[in-house]
XYZ file of C-alpha atoms in Angstrom:
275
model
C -93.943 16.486 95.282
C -95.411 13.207 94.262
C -94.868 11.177 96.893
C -96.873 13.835 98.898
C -99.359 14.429 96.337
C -100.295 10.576 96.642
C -100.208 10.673 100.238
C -103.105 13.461 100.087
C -105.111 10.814 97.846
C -108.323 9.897 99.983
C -109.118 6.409 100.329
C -112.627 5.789 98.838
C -112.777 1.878 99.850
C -115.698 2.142 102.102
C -117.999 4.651 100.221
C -120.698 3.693 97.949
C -122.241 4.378 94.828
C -120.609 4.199 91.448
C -117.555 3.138 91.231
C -115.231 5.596 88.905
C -111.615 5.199 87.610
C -109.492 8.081 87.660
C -106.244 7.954 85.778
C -104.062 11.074 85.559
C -100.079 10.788 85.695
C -100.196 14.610 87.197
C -100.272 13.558 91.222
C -101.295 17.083 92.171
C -103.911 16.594 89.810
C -104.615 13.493 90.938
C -104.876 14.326 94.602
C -107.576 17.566 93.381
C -109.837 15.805 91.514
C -110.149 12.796 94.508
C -110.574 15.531 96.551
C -113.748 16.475 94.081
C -114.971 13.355 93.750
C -114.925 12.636 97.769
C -117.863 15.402 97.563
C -119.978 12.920 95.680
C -121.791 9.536 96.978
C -119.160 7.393 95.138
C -115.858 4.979 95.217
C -112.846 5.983 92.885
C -109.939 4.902 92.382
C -106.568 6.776 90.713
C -103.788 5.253 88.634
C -100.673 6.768 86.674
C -101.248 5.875 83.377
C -102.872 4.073 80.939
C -101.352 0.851 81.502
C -102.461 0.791 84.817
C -106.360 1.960 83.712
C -106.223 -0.912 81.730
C -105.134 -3.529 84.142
C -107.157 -1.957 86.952
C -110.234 -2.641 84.123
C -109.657 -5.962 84.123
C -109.655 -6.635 87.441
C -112.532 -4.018 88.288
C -115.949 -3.377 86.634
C -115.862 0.660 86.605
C -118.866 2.538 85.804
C -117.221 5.779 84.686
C -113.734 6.511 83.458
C -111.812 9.744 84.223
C -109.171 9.830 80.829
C -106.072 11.863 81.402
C -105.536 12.449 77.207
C -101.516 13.165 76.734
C -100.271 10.943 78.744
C -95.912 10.036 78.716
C -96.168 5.547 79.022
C -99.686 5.444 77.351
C -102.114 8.243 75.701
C -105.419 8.210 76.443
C -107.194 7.703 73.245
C -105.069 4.629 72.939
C -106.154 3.433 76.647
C -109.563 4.085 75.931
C -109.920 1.973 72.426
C -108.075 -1.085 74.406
C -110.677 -0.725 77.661
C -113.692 -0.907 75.182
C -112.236 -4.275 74.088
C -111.735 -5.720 77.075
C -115.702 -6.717 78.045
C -119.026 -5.932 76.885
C -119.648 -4.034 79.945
C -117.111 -1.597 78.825
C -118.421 -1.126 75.489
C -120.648 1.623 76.513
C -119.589 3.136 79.803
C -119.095 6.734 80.333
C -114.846 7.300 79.443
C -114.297 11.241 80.042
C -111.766 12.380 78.057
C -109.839 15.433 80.647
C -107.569 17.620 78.552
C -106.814 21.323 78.365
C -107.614 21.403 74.790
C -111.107 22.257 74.792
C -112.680 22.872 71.610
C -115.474 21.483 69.381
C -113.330 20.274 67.080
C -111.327 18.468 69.819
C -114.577 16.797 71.477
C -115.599 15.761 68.070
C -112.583 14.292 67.329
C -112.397 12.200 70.950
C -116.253 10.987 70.734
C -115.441 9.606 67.192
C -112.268 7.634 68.832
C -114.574 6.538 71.263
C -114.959 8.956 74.091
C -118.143 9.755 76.311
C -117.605 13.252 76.709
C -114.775 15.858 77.803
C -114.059 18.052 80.552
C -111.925 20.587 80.869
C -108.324 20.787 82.942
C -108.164 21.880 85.763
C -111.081 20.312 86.590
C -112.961 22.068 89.499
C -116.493 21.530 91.261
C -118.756 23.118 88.617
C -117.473 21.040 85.552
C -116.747 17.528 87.620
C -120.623 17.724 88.690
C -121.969 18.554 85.603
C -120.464 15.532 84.180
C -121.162 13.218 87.073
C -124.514 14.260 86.857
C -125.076 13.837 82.824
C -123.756 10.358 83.182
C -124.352 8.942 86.329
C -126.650 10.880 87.875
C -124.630 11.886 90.844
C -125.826 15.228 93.028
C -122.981 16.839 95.106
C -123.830 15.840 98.829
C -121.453 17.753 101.240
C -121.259 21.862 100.893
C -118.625 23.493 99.630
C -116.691 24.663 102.228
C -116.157 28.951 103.052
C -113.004 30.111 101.307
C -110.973 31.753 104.541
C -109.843 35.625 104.540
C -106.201 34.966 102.693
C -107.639 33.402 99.124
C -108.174 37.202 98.204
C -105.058 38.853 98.932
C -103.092 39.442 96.127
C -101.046 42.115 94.626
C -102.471 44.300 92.563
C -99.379 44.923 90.035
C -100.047 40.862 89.604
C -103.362 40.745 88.456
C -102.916 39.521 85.108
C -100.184 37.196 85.810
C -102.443 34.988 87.288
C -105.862 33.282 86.816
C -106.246 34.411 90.551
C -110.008 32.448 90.727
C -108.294 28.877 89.867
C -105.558 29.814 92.464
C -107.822 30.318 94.790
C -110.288 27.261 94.405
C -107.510 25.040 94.247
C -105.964 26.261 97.833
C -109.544 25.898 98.991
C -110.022 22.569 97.947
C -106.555 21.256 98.861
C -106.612 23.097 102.263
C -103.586 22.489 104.389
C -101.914 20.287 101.551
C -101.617 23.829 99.197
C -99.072 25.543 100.750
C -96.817 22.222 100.484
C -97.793 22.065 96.999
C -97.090 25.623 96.124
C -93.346 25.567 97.770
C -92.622 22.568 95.853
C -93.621 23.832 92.502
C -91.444 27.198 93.377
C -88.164 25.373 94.453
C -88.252 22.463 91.408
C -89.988 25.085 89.164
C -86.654 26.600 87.557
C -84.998 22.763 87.491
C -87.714 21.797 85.386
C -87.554 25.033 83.084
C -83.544 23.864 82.684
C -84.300 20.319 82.174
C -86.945 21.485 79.110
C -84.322 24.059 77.752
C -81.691 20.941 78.054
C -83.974 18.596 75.797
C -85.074 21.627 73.069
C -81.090 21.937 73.044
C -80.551 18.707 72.285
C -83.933 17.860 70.283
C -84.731 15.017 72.056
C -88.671 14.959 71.447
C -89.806 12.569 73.913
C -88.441 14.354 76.372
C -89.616 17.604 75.420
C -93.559 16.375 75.578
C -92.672 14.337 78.972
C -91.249 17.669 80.910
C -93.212 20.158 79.311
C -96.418 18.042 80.228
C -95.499 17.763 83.874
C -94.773 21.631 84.059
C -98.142 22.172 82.265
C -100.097 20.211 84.709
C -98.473 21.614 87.930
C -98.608 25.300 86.281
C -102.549 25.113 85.773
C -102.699 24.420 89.669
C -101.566 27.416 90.533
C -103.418 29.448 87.614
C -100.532 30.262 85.501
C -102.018 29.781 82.369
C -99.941 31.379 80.461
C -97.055 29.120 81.376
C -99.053 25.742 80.649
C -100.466 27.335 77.247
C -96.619 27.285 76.358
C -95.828 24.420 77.825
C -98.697 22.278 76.157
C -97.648 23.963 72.931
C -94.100 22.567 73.604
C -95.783 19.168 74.442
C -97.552 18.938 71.155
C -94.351 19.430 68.890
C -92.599 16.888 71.034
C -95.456 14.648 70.981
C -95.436 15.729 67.129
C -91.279 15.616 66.294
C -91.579 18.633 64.895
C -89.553 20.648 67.283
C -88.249 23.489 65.010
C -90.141 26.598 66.709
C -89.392 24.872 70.023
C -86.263 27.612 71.048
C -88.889 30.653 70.476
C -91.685 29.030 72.329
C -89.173 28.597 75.355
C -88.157 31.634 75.140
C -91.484 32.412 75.710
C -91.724 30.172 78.172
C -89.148 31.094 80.417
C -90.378 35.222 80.162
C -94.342 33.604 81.220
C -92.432 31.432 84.252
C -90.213 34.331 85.533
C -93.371 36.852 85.739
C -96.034 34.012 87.662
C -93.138 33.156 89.683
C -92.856 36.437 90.897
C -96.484 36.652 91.783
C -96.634 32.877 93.226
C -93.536 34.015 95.748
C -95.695 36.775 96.817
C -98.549 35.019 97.619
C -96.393 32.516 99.175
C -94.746 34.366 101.611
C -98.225 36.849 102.061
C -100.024 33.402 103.215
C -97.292 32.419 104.993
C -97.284 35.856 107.206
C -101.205 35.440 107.884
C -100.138 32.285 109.504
């Protein structure tokens, strides 16, 4: 899945405009919001983690930052306070903190660690403009394109298992790529359920906020929300060590996955019969 994910990745060398730093571990993520930001007069580049945002600082002078928050090799609270450091020109550029913990208390507590701003994961074409145009300025410049006759179809008896309208904008905006995408997330979907039922098992924290992270990030993709609200709960206690109600939560977890999974291999093999 990554290695196509970062093969979707547009190249942005020969655009103009601002130049903007995305960093976001996710690669499907990744590969959506360069897909966003390839709508927009502007050059971007996308990096892993906050290691990399930092070195790619140093050697670039970026005029917006895109800040994955929870983040496995490097948070990005912690990138952000070592960017500002680096140069005076960093000091006060735009660093947008992307999370799926929205709240005012949240945004407060990122613009006091030295944040611009936040926007909200996943990130689609209303909020990334808003924010490109609040702090650079930046007017969309190529139409959204017409969603085609199979983003509707659905199953009725799945309606709530899925935030159909963020299914459907993302297949839109990743086009041919989506379909790729989708299969990949339903063939590694139940090793990655194992692997996080294998680390609550053995209480290994890291691990638990590393794999329930990635399955958050893929899961809000494909608009099962109710899979990466329990997954980023499971991320916080690892990312916390305080993994006690971890077993319940999965248990959760794993009843949330088996019902969108359903509905995603539906959809699946619906698009794949309307060629």
């Amino acid at each position: 899945m990554a290695q196509t994910a970062q093969q979707d990745i547009p190249e942005s060398a020969e655009a103009t405009g601002p130049h903007i730093l995305v960093v976001e571990d996710n690669p499907v993520m990744a590969s959506i919001l360069s897909k966003l930001l390839g709508r927009f007069e502007a050059r971007f580049d996308v990096v892993a983690n906050g290691l990399e945002a930092i070195d790619a600082a140093k050697e670039a002078e970026y005029d917006l930052i895109f800040m994955d928050i929870l983040m496995p090799t490097l948070g990005g609270v912690r990138s952000t306070k070592a960017i500002r450091k680096l140069s005076a020109h960093y000091e006060n550029i735009p660093i947008i903190a992307v999370t799926a913990r929205v709240s005012e208390r949240a945004e407060e507590e990122y613009l006091s660690e030295g944040m611009s701003g936040m926007i909200k994961k996943p990130i689609n074409r209303v909020n990334l403009s808003e924010a490109l145009r609040d702090h650079l300025g930046l007017e969309e410049h190529i139409p959204t394109p017409a969603t085609d006759d199979t983003s509707a179809v659905h199953d009725t008896d799945d309606l709530d298992a899925l935030n159909w309208e963020v299914f459907n904008e993302y297949r839109t905006l990743l086009s041919g790529s989506f379909m790729g995408f989708l299969k990949d997330y339903l063939t590694a979907g139940p090793n990655m359920l194992s692997d996080i039922g294998d680390a609550i098992t053995a209480d290994d924290a890291p691990r638990i906020q590393f794999l329930a992270h990635k399955l958050k990030s893929t899961a809000q993709v494909f608009g099962a929300e109710s899979v990466a609200d329990l997954a980023a709960q499971l991320e916080i206690m690892g990312k916390n060590n305080a993994t006690a109600p971890a077993p319940q939560i999965f248990h959760e977890l794993h009843i949330a996955y088996e019902r969108t999974q359903r509905a995603l291999r539906k959809k699946y093999i619906l698009m794949q019969n309307m060629g």
